[in-house]
Short mmCIF file of C-alpha atoms in Angstrom, two decimals:
data_model
loop_
_atom_site.label_atom_id
_atom_site.label_comp_id
_atom_site.label_asym_id
_atom_site.label_seq_id
_atom_site.Cartn_x
_atom_site.Cartn_y
_atom_site.Cartn_z
CA MET G 1 124.15 133.75 -138.88
CA SER G 2 123.56 135.71 -135.68
CA ALA G 3 120.28 135.52 -133.77
CA GLY G 4 119.60 139.10 -134.71
CA ALA G 5 119.83 138.56 -138.48
CA GLU G 6 116.64 138.57 -140.50
CA ARG G 7 115.32 135.11 -141.32
CA PRO G 8 112.09 133.71 -142.65
CA ALA G 9 109.44 133.00 -140.05
CA GLU G 10 110.18 129.74 -138.23
CA ARG G 11 107.67 127.12 -137.28
CA ARG G 12 107.52 125.32 -133.97
CA PRO G 13 106.67 121.62 -133.86
CA PRO G 14 102.88 121.24 -133.61
CA GLY G 15 101.62 121.57 -130.06
CA ARG G 16 104.94 122.83 -128.65
CA ARG G 17 104.75 126.01 -126.62
CA GLN G 18 107.41 128.68 -127.08
CA VAL G 19 109.67 129.37 -124.12
CA ARG G 20 109.88 133.14 -123.47
CA LEU G 21 113.24 134.27 -122.09
CA GLY G 22 114.22 137.38 -120.19
CA ALA G 23 117.70 138.28 -118.91
CA HIS G 24 117.79 140.00 -115.53
CA PHE G 25 120.74 142.24 -114.68
CA PRO G 26 120.31 142.07 -110.90
CA GLY G 27 122.76 144.68 -109.65
CA VAL G 28 124.02 144.31 -106.10
CA ASN G 29 121.53 142.36 -103.99
CA ALA G 30 121.22 139.06 -102.16
CA THR G 31 121.28 137.10 -105.44
CA SER G 32 124.45 138.51 -106.94
CA VAL G 33 127.88 137.67 -105.53
CA TRP G 34 129.66 140.97 -106.10
CA SER G 35 132.70 139.85 -104.12
CA ASP G 36 133.50 137.01 -106.56
CA PRO G 37 136.70 137.80 -108.53
CA ALA G 38 134.76 137.07 -111.75
CA SER G 39 132.20 139.78 -110.95
CA GLY G 40 132.52 143.11 -112.77
CA SER G 41 131.06 146.55 -112.28
CA HIS G 42 127.32 146.79 -111.61
CA ILE G 43 127.27 150.43 -112.73
CA ASP G 44 129.65 150.76 -115.68
CA PHE G 45 127.71 150.87 -118.96
CA SER G 46 129.98 148.25 -120.51
CA SER G 47 128.56 145.70 -118.03
CA PHE G 48 124.99 146.35 -119.20
CA VAL G 49 126.14 146.17 -122.82
CA HIS G 50 127.89 142.84 -122.22
CA MET G 51 124.82 141.11 -120.81
CA ALA G 52 122.39 142.70 -123.27
CA ARG G 53 124.44 141.63 -126.27
CA THR G 54 124.83 138.13 -124.83
CA ALA G 55 121.06 137.93 -124.47
CA GLU G 56 120.44 139.26 -127.97
CA ARG G 57 122.91 136.83 -129.59
CA SER G 58 120.97 133.96 -128.00
CA ARG G 59 117.58 135.34 -128.96
CA PHE G 60 116.33 136.25 -125.49
CA ASP G 61 113.08 138.19 -125.72
CA PHE G 62 114.05 140.98 -123.36
CA PHE G 63 116.55 142.51 -120.95
CA PHE G 64 115.14 143.26 -117.49
CA LEU G 65 116.09 145.81 -114.84
CA ALA G 66 114.70 145.94 -111.31
CA GLU G 67 114.57 149.12 -109.27
CA GLY G 68 116.29 150.17 -106.06
CA LEU G 69 114.89 153.40 -104.66
CA ARG G 70 116.72 153.73 -101.37
CA LEU G 71 119.99 152.74 -99.82
CA ARG G 72 118.93 150.58 -96.93
CA GLU G 73 120.72 151.11 -93.68
CA LYS G 74 119.98 149.79 -90.23
CA LYS G 75 121.37 151.34 -87.09
CA GLY G 76 124.24 152.90 -88.96
CA ARG G 77 125.10 149.75 -90.91
CA ILE G 78 124.63 149.13 -94.61
CA HIS G 79 124.03 145.48 -95.34
CA ASP G 80 126.61 144.19 -97.82
CA LEU G 81 124.17 142.18 -99.93
CA ASP G 82 121.14 144.46 -99.90
CA VAL G 83 119.92 146.36 -102.94
CA VAL G 84 122.42 149.12 -103.53
CA GLY G 85 124.10 150.99 -106.34
CA ARG G 86 121.50 150.62 -109.10
CA PRO G 87 121.61 153.39 -111.72
CA ASP G 88 118.42 154.90 -113.10
CA THR G 89 116.51 152.26 -115.05
CA LEU G 90 115.28 154.35 -117.96
CA ALA G 91 118.63 156.02 -118.63
CA VAL G 92 120.30 152.60 -118.87
CA LEU G 93 117.59 151.17 -121.14
CA ALA G 94 117.64 154.22 -123.42
CA ALA G 95 121.40 153.83 -123.82
CA LEU G 96 121.01 150.10 -124.53
CA SER G 97 118.50 150.85 -127.28
CA ALA G 98 121.40 152.33 -129.26
CA VAL G 99 123.60 149.21 -129.03
CA THR G 100 120.95 146.50 -129.56
CA GLU G 101 118.56 145.90 -132.45
CA HIS G 102 115.95 143.33 -131.46
CA LEU G 103 116.13 142.78 -127.70
CA GLY G 104 113.18 144.04 -125.64
CA LEU G 105 114.04 146.55 -122.89
CA VAL G 106 111.94 146.20 -119.73
CA GLY G 107 112.33 148.45 -116.68
CA THR G 108 110.77 148.47 -113.23
CA LEU G 109 109.00 151.69 -112.19
CA THR G 110 106.80 152.06 -109.13
CA THR G 111 103.23 153.31 -109.36
CA THR G 112 103.34 154.45 -105.73
CA TYR G 113 105.77 157.36 -105.97
CA ASN G 114 105.77 158.29 -109.68
CA GLU G 115 103.11 160.17 -111.65
CA PRO G 116 101.30 158.70 -114.70
CA TYR G 117 102.18 161.55 -117.07
CA GLU G 118 105.92 161.22 -116.36
CA VAL G 119 105.96 157.44 -116.74
CA ALA G 120 103.79 157.51 -119.90
CA ARG G 121 106.11 160.03 -121.52
CA GLN G 122 109.31 158.23 -120.47
CA LEU G 123 108.17 154.81 -121.71
CA ALA G 124 106.71 156.20 -124.94
CA THR G 125 110.07 157.87 -125.52
CA LEU G 126 111.88 154.56 -124.95
CA ASP G 127 109.47 152.85 -127.33
CA HIS G 128 110.20 155.44 -130.02
CA LEU G 129 113.98 155.30 -129.46
CA SER G 130 114.08 151.50 -129.56
CA GLY G 131 111.68 151.02 -132.47
CA GLY G 132 109.01 149.27 -130.38
CA ARG G 133 111.01 147.35 -127.76
CA ALA G 134 109.93 149.06 -124.52
CA GLY G 135 108.39 147.29 -121.55
CA TRP G 136 107.36 148.33 -118.04
CA ASN G 137 107.35 146.24 -114.87
CA ALA G 138 104.70 148.13 -112.90
CA VAL G 139 105.17 147.60 -109.17
CA THR G 140 103.82 149.06 -105.96
CA SER G 141 106.06 150.11 -103.05
CA PRO G 142 105.12 149.12 -99.52
CA ASP G 143 106.84 151.22 -96.90
CA ALA G 144 107.34 154.71 -95.51
CA PHE G 145 111.11 154.13 -95.37
CA THR G 146 111.32 154.19 -99.17
CA GLY G 147 108.57 156.78 -99.45
CA ALA G 148 110.58 159.29 -97.44
CA ASN G 149 112.70 159.81 -100.55
CA PHE G 150 109.73 161.25 -102.42
CA ARG G 151 107.56 164.29 -102.16
CA ARG G 152 104.54 162.13 -101.38
CA GLY G 153 106.32 160.64 -98.38
CA GLY G 154 104.55 158.17 -96.13
CA PHE G 155 103.11 155.04 -97.61
CA LEU G 156 99.84 153.53 -98.76
CA ASP G 157 97.97 150.58 -97.30
CA ARG G 158 98.04 147.49 -99.51
CA ALA G 159 94.49 148.01 -100.82
CA ASP G 160 95.22 151.65 -101.63
CA ARG G 161 98.51 150.76 -103.31
CA TYR G 162 96.77 148.49 -105.80
CA ASP G 163 93.84 150.86 -106.21
CA ARG G 164 96.29 153.62 -107.11
CA ALA G 165 98.26 151.23 -109.34
CA ALA G 166 95.15 150.24 -111.32
CA GLU G 167 94.19 153.87 -111.87
CA PHE G 168 97.84 154.72 -112.66
CA VAL G 169 98.11 152.08 -115.41
CA THR G 170 94.74 153.07 -116.83
CA VAL G 171 95.80 156.71 -117.11
CA VAL G 172 99.18 155.80 -118.62
CA ARG G 173 97.55 153.62 -121.28
CA SER G 174 95.07 156.38 -122.04
CA LEU G 175 97.90 158.87 -122.59
CA TRP G 176 99.66 156.43 -124.90
CA ARG G 177 96.47 156.29 -126.94
CA SER G 178 95.71 160.01 -126.85
CA TRP G 179 97.18 160.45 -130.31
CA GLY G 180 95.15 158.99 -133.15
CA VAL G 181 96.61 157.07 -136.08
CA ASP G 182 96.38 160.07 -138.45
CA ASP G 183 97.13 162.87 -135.98
CA LEU G 184 100.72 163.39 -137.14
CA VAL G 185 100.22 165.09 -140.52
CA ALA G 186 103.66 166.66 -141.30
CA ASP G 187 102.19 168.50 -144.32
CA THR G 188 105.00 170.68 -145.66
CA ASP G 189 102.82 172.29 -148.35
CA GLY G 190 100.13 173.26 -145.86
CA ALA G 191 102.62 174.07 -143.09
CA ARG G 192 100.65 171.83 -140.76
CA PHE G 193 102.44 169.36 -138.47
CA VAL G 194 99.52 167.88 -136.49
CA ARG G 195 95.88 167.34 -137.35
CA ASP G 196 94.26 169.92 -135.04
CA VAL G 197 94.38 171.48 -131.59
CA GLU G 198 92.73 168.44 -130.03
CA VAL G 199 95.71 166.18 -130.71
CA GLY G 200 96.92 164.45 -127.55
CA ALA G 201 94.14 165.93 -125.41
CA PHE G 202 93.39 164.09 -122.19
CA SER G 203 91.31 164.64 -119.10
CA HIS G 204 90.99 162.33 -116.13
CA ARG G 205 89.19 162.70 -112.81
CA GLY G 206 89.66 159.88 -110.35
CA ARG G 207 90.34 159.07 -106.71
CA HIS G 208 94.11 159.31 -107.05
CA PHE G 209 94.67 161.46 -110.13
CA ASP G 210 93.13 164.64 -111.47
CA VAL G 211 94.95 165.50 -114.69
CA GLU G 212 94.25 167.10 -118.02
CA GLY G 213 96.26 168.55 -120.87
CA HIS G 214 97.87 167.44 -124.12
CA PHE G 215 100.27 164.50 -124.33
CA PRO G 216 103.30 165.62 -126.37
CA LEU G 217 104.35 162.39 -128.11
CA PRO G 218 102.72 160.74 -131.14
CA ARG G 219 101.79 157.07 -130.95
CA SER G 220 104.83 154.88 -130.37
CA PRO G 221 105.54 151.78 -132.46
CA GLN G 222 103.80 149.43 -129.98
CA VAL G 223 101.10 151.99 -129.11
CA GLU G 224 101.17 150.37 -125.67
CA PRO G 225 104.59 149.18 -124.43
CA VAL G 226 104.42 145.74 -122.80
CA VAL G 227 103.32 145.88 -119.14
CA LEU G 228 104.55 143.33 -116.60
CA GLN G 229 103.46 143.26 -112.99
CA ALA G 230 105.05 141.82 -109.86
CA GLY G 231 102.79 140.97 -106.95
CA ASP G 232 101.84 137.58 -105.54
CA SER G 233 99.22 138.63 -103.00
CA ASP G 234 95.52 138.30 -103.80
CA ALA G 235 95.35 142.03 -104.58
CA GLY G 236 98.48 141.77 -106.71
CA ARG G 237 97.07 138.81 -108.64
CA ALA G 238 93.79 140.62 -109.27
CA PHE G 239 95.64 143.69 -110.50
CA GLY G 240 97.98 141.69 -112.75
CA ALA G 241 95.24 139.53 -114.26
CA THR G 242 93.29 142.63 -115.23
CA HIS G 243 96.02 145.05 -116.33
CA ALA G 244 99.27 143.21 -117.18
CA ASP G 245 100.62 141.48 -120.27
CA GLY G 246 102.93 139.37 -118.10
CA ILE G 247 103.47 138.41 -114.47
CA PHE G 248 106.96 138.65 -112.96
CA THR G 249 106.78 136.25 -110.05
CA LEU G 250 108.69 133.87 -107.79
CA ALA G 251 109.88 130.50 -108.96
CA ARG G 252 107.88 127.76 -107.28
CA GLY G 253 107.75 123.97 -107.09
CA LEU G 254 106.18 122.40 -110.16
CA ASP G 255 102.71 121.72 -108.74
CA GLU G 256 102.50 125.10 -107.00
CA ALA G 257 103.68 126.84 -110.17
CA ARG G 258 100.97 125.12 -112.23
CA ALA G 259 98.35 126.18 -109.70
CA PHE G 260 99.64 129.76 -109.73
CA SER G 261 99.60 129.91 -113.53
CA ALA G 262 96.10 128.41 -113.68
CA ASP G 263 94.86 130.90 -111.09
CA LEU G 264 96.23 133.94 -112.96
CA LYS G 265 95.03 132.79 -116.36
CA GLY G 266 91.63 131.94 -114.89
CA ARG G 267 91.38 135.42 -113.42
CA ALA G 268 92.35 136.91 -116.80
CA ALA G 269 89.61 134.91 -118.53
CA ALA G 270 87.10 136.02 -115.89
CA ALA G 271 88.10 139.62 -116.66
CA GLY G 272 87.20 139.05 -120.32
CA ARG G 273 90.77 138.61 -121.54
CA ASP G 274 92.42 135.89 -123.63
CA PRO G 275 94.44 133.98 -120.99
CA ASP G 276 97.17 133.30 -123.55
CA HIS G 277 97.80 137.05 -123.58
CA LEU G 278 98.87 136.97 -119.93
CA LEU G 279 102.37 135.48 -119.72
CA ILE G 280 103.64 133.88 -116.49
CA LEU G 281 107.35 134.70 -116.22
CA PRO G 282 108.99 133.62 -112.93
CA ALA G 283 112.44 134.83 -111.98
CA ALA G 284 114.80 131.84 -112.08
CA THR G 285 118.37 131.32 -110.91
CA PHE G 286 120.61 128.53 -112.15
CA ALA G 287 123.84 126.59 -111.57
CA LEU G 288 125.42 124.84 -114.55
CA GLY G 289 128.08 122.10 -114.59
CA ASP G 290 129.62 119.50 -116.92
CA THR G 291 128.11 116.79 -114.72
CA THR G 292 125.16 116.74 -112.36
CA GLU G 293 127.50 116.39 -109.40
CA GLU G 294 129.63 119.34 -110.51
CA ALA G 295 126.52 121.49 -110.93
CA GLU G 296 125.31 120.58 -107.44
CA ARG G 297 128.70 121.44 -105.94
CA HIS G 298 128.67 124.73 -107.84
CA ALA G 299 125.14 125.47 -106.61
CA ALA G 300 126.19 124.83 -103.01
CA GLU G 301 129.22 127.13 -103.36
CA VAL G 302 127.08 129.92 -104.80
CA ARG G 303 124.46 129.57 -102.07
CA ARG G 304 127.16 129.76 -99.41
CA ALA G 305 128.54 132.93 -101.01
CA GLN G 306 125.06 134.46 -101.26
CA VAL G 307 124.27 133.86 -97.57
CA SER G 308 126.90 135.75 -95.60
CA GLY G 309 126.66 135.88 -91.82
CA ALA G 310 125.00 139.31 -92.04
CA THR G 311 122.55 138.02 -94.66
CA ALA G 312 121.61 135.07 -92.45
CA LEU G 313 120.97 137.31 -89.44
CA GLN G 314 118.94 139.78 -91.49
CA PHE G 315 116.86 136.95 -92.96
CA LEU G 316 115.95 135.62 -89.52
CA GLU G 317 115.31 139.05 -87.99
CA ARG G 318 112.26 139.39 -90.27
CA PHE G 319 110.79 136.29 -88.58
CA TYR G 320 111.99 136.83 -85.01
CA ASN G 321 111.08 140.55 -85.13
CA ARG G 322 114.10 141.02 -82.88
CA ASP G 323 117.57 142.49 -83.32
CA LEU G 324 119.78 139.41 -83.70
CA SER G 325 123.01 141.26 -84.46
CA GLY G 326 124.57 139.98 -81.23
CA TYR G 327 124.25 136.34 -82.26
CA ASP G 328 126.99 134.28 -83.92
CA PRO G 329 125.93 133.28 -87.47
CA ASP G 330 127.96 130.11 -87.08
CA GLY G 331 126.35 129.27 -83.75
CA PRO G 332 122.94 127.79 -82.91
CA LEU G 333 119.60 129.49 -83.59
CA PRO G 334 118.68 132.23 -81.07
CA ASP G 335 117.09 130.81 -77.92
CA VAL G 336 114.43 133.54 -77.76
CA GLU G 337 110.89 133.41 -79.08
CA PRO G 338 109.70 135.56 -82.02
CA LEU G 339 107.74 138.70 -81.23
CA PRO G 340 104.36 139.32 -82.91
CA GLU G 341 105.54 142.74 -84.14
CA PRO G 342 109.04 144.17 -84.79
CA GLU G 343 110.62 145.46 -81.58
CA ASP G 344 112.12 148.24 -83.74
CA PRO G 345 110.70 149.39 -87.11
CA LEU G 346 114.27 149.71 -88.38
CA LEU G 347 114.53 145.91 -88.33
CA VAL G 348 112.27 145.46 -91.34
CA GLN G 349 112.37 148.79 -93.11
CA GLY G 350 112.43 148.45 -96.88
CA GLN G 351 111.96 144.68 -96.73
CA VAL G 352 109.14 142.27 -97.44
CA VAL G 353 107.38 141.33 -94.19
CA PRO G 354 106.56 137.60 -93.80
CA THR G 355 102.88 136.71 -93.98
CA VAL G 356 103.25 133.31 -92.29
CA ASP G 357 102.82 132.43 -88.60
CA VAL G 358 106.33 133.37 -87.48
CA VAL G 359 106.12 131.40 -84.21
CA ALA G 360 105.24 128.20 -86.04
CA GLN G 361 107.87 128.91 -88.70
CA VAL G 362 110.67 129.38 -86.18
CA ARG G 363 109.59 126.27 -84.30
CA GLU G 364 109.81 124.25 -87.54
CA TRP G 365 113.27 125.63 -88.28
CA ARG G 366 114.53 124.80 -84.78
CA GLU G 367 113.46 121.19 -85.27
CA LEU G 368 115.16 121.09 -88.69
CA ALA G 369 118.39 122.61 -87.32
CA ALA G 370 118.43 120.12 -84.42
CA ALA G 371 117.80 117.15 -86.71
CA LYS G 372 120.56 118.09 -89.17
CA GLY G 373 122.98 119.80 -86.79
CA LEU G 374 122.73 123.14 -88.65
CA SER G 375 124.17 126.43 -87.50
CA LEU G 376 122.16 129.64 -87.89
CA ARG G 377 123.82 130.36 -91.23
CA ASP G 378 123.55 126.72 -92.36
CA LEU G 379 119.83 126.84 -91.68
CA VAL G 380 119.31 129.96 -93.80
CA VAL G 381 121.30 128.36 -96.64
CA GLU G 382 119.02 125.32 -96.27
CA VAL G 383 115.64 127.10 -96.18
CA SER G 384 116.02 130.30 -98.20
CA ALA G 385 115.77 130.53 -101.96
CA ARG G 386 117.82 127.97 -103.90
CA GLN G 387 118.78 127.94 -107.53
CA THR G 388 115.75 127.15 -109.63
CA PHE G 389 117.64 125.07 -112.19
CA VAL G 390 120.71 122.94 -111.37
CA GLY G 391 122.37 120.48 -113.72
CA THR G 392 124.17 119.98 -116.99
CA ALA G 393 123.17 122.01 -120.03
CA ALA G 394 120.90 119.20 -121.21
CA GLU G 395 119.32 118.81 -117.77
CA ILE G 396 118.61 122.52 -117.41
CA ALA G 397 117.17 122.71 -120.93
CA GLU G 398 114.86 119.83 -120.00
CA GLN G 399 113.87 121.47 -116.70
CA ILE G 400 113.02 124.77 -118.38
CA ASP G 401 111.18 123.19 -121.27
CA HIS G 402 109.23 120.75 -119.09
CA ARG G 403 107.85 123.58 -116.98
CA VAL G 404 106.67 125.52 -120.01
CA GLN G 405 105.27 122.55 -121.91
CA THR G 406 103.32 121.41 -118.80
CA GLY G 407 101.75 124.82 -118.15
CA ALA G 408 103.74 125.85 -115.08
CA ALA G 409 105.05 128.99 -116.83
CA ASP G 410 105.31 130.68 -120.21
CA GLY G 411 109.02 131.28 -119.78
CA PHE G 412 111.57 132.58 -117.30
CA ILE G 413 113.44 135.74 -116.42
CA LEU G 414 116.87 134.25 -115.76
CA VAL G 415 118.95 135.81 -112.98
CA PRO G 416 122.71 135.05 -112.99
CA HIS G 417 124.66 135.33 -109.74
CA LEU G 418 127.48 137.15 -111.54
CA SER G 419 127.33 140.35 -113.57
CA PRO G 420 128.02 140.90 -116.35
CA GLY G 421 129.30 137.48 -117.50
CA GLY G 422 127.01 135.19 -115.50
CA LEU G 423 124.59 134.66 -118.37
CA ASP G 424 127.24 133.72 -120.94
CA GLU G 425 127.52 129.99 -120.30
CA LEU G 426 123.78 129.41 -120.12
CA ALA G 427 123.24 131.44 -123.28
CA GLU G 428 125.89 129.49 -125.16
CA ARG G 429 125.12 125.97 -123.90
CA VAL G 430 121.46 125.78 -122.79
CA VAL G 431 119.60 128.05 -125.21
CA PRO G 432 120.88 126.19 -128.33
CA LEU G 433 119.41 122.98 -126.88
CA LEU G 434 116.05 124.70 -126.41
CA GLN G 435 116.30 125.89 -130.00
CA GLU G 436 117.01 122.32 -131.20
CA ARG G 437 113.78 121.26 -129.48
CA GLY G 438 111.89 124.00 -131.29
CA SER G 439 110.99 125.71 -128.00
CA VAL G 440 113.02 128.88 -128.61
CA PRO G 441 113.23 130.41 -132.11
CA ALA G 442 116.69 130.76 -133.62
CA SER G 443 115.96 134.34 -134.68
CA TYR G 444 113.69 137.29 -134.01
CA THR G 445 110.67 137.10 -136.28
CA GLY G 446 108.72 140.01 -134.82
CA ARG G 447 109.30 143.71 -135.27
CA THR G 448 108.41 144.71 -131.71
CA LEU G 449 108.67 143.22 -128.24
CA ARG G 450 104.94 142.55 -128.30
CA GLU G 451 105.25 140.54 -131.48
CA ASN G 452 108.25 138.55 -130.26
CA LEU G 453 106.37 137.65 -127.05
CA GLY G 454 103.36 136.43 -129.03
CA LEU G 455 101.14 139.25 -127.75
CA PRO G 456 98.75 141.18 -130.00
CA ALA G 457 100.79 143.65 -132.08
CA GLU G 458 98.31 146.34 -131.03
CA PRO G 459 96.33 145.37 -127.93
CA PRO G 460 92.59 145.93 -127.81
CA VAL G 461 91.51 149.23 -126.30
CA ARG G 462 90.71 148.76 -122.65
CA SER G 463 88.10 150.89 -121.00
CA HIS G 464 89.48 154.12 -119.66
CA PRO G 465 88.10 157.49 -118.59
CA VAL G 466 90.36 159.68 -120.70
CA ARG G 467 89.15 161.41 -123.82
CA SER G 468 89.59 159.30 -126.98
CA HIS G 469 89.79 160.58 -130.51
CA PRO G 470 86.69 159.92 -132.59
#
């Protein structure tokens, strides 16, 4: 029987927490190795179908798409492993809704450059098309480089970004709820389709948005599609704990991950929410092998492929704040000191700016490189993100399950380094072991994404300034 077939509700062993699983189709970026002969198209629809169906067969909760809003170039060069070539998120997810039955469909959309009415209508449409499987990763965008693509242009300071994001999500949720349960009448005898002229009415006056009108879509199956949020700063955590159903975050060491989860769930409780209704879902990469040694060799090969010479130089430029393009990636670290600010804004445009003391960080890396005899590229391989899970199928199942059962996460959004087939082996070898433990159900028991994630089928109404139906 396939994972998608209807089955009676399954029971987990008492006290065991369910592992929530998302499948991330990364597109071309620093995680994916597009140059590998086993890599396929990152744009052709068949690639999205392949990974989505793999995820659905193995009872993943949802398929996840990130967003790439601008082709990033620097001084006439386009970095070979930067975010590039991602099709429109909602168009892909809408198409996938026609070839999947149970899998949730979660897309990333920025609150900085979109408008609430557009996003509310698009996601409500996806929720209708998919029968209640829509989700939204609500993010903020940090820089004028990306903003130049949009009519707003410019950028917002961090505090303003999250202030706008909070108001944005509030307005979107209000629009989703602007239709009452009985507003769609469809009375053929009385020739009346909707209840009255007040159906879908909304009006909002706020710092960032001044909107009013009538929302055109009836309530969708979930009423409120699932909302994830990505942001690890204090402002991002505060926003996520108040407004999100799940947090898309970085994978951390076990103790740090537990502290992060405890912090977010504590903030949710302080905001009057049930902390179990805020899921912590780190992005996680993996390297699988028949033996531990084979998996470690595979992990090292993938890391080397992910960190090209250009990638290594670009990584360090964010810390040196200098153009390092003249340095040999296979040579020693640059013998110049970091600058307090970028010598050229083009060096960091469209990228996350480090928040650490860059002078101290570079000094630490120099000592590490000297101690181990590392080249510039070797150092970046050593210190930049590694695979979260490395081992045999049994070892990775244990690593994933241990983190969830000990409160470090509620599940993971798994990111393969190959598209579209990079998820296949993990889905076929690791997920069945999690199912044997009772940590992942063998089938979908919920009707909607909310239900399959263990969230309230219809979330409680949150306070909002838009007109509600009596």
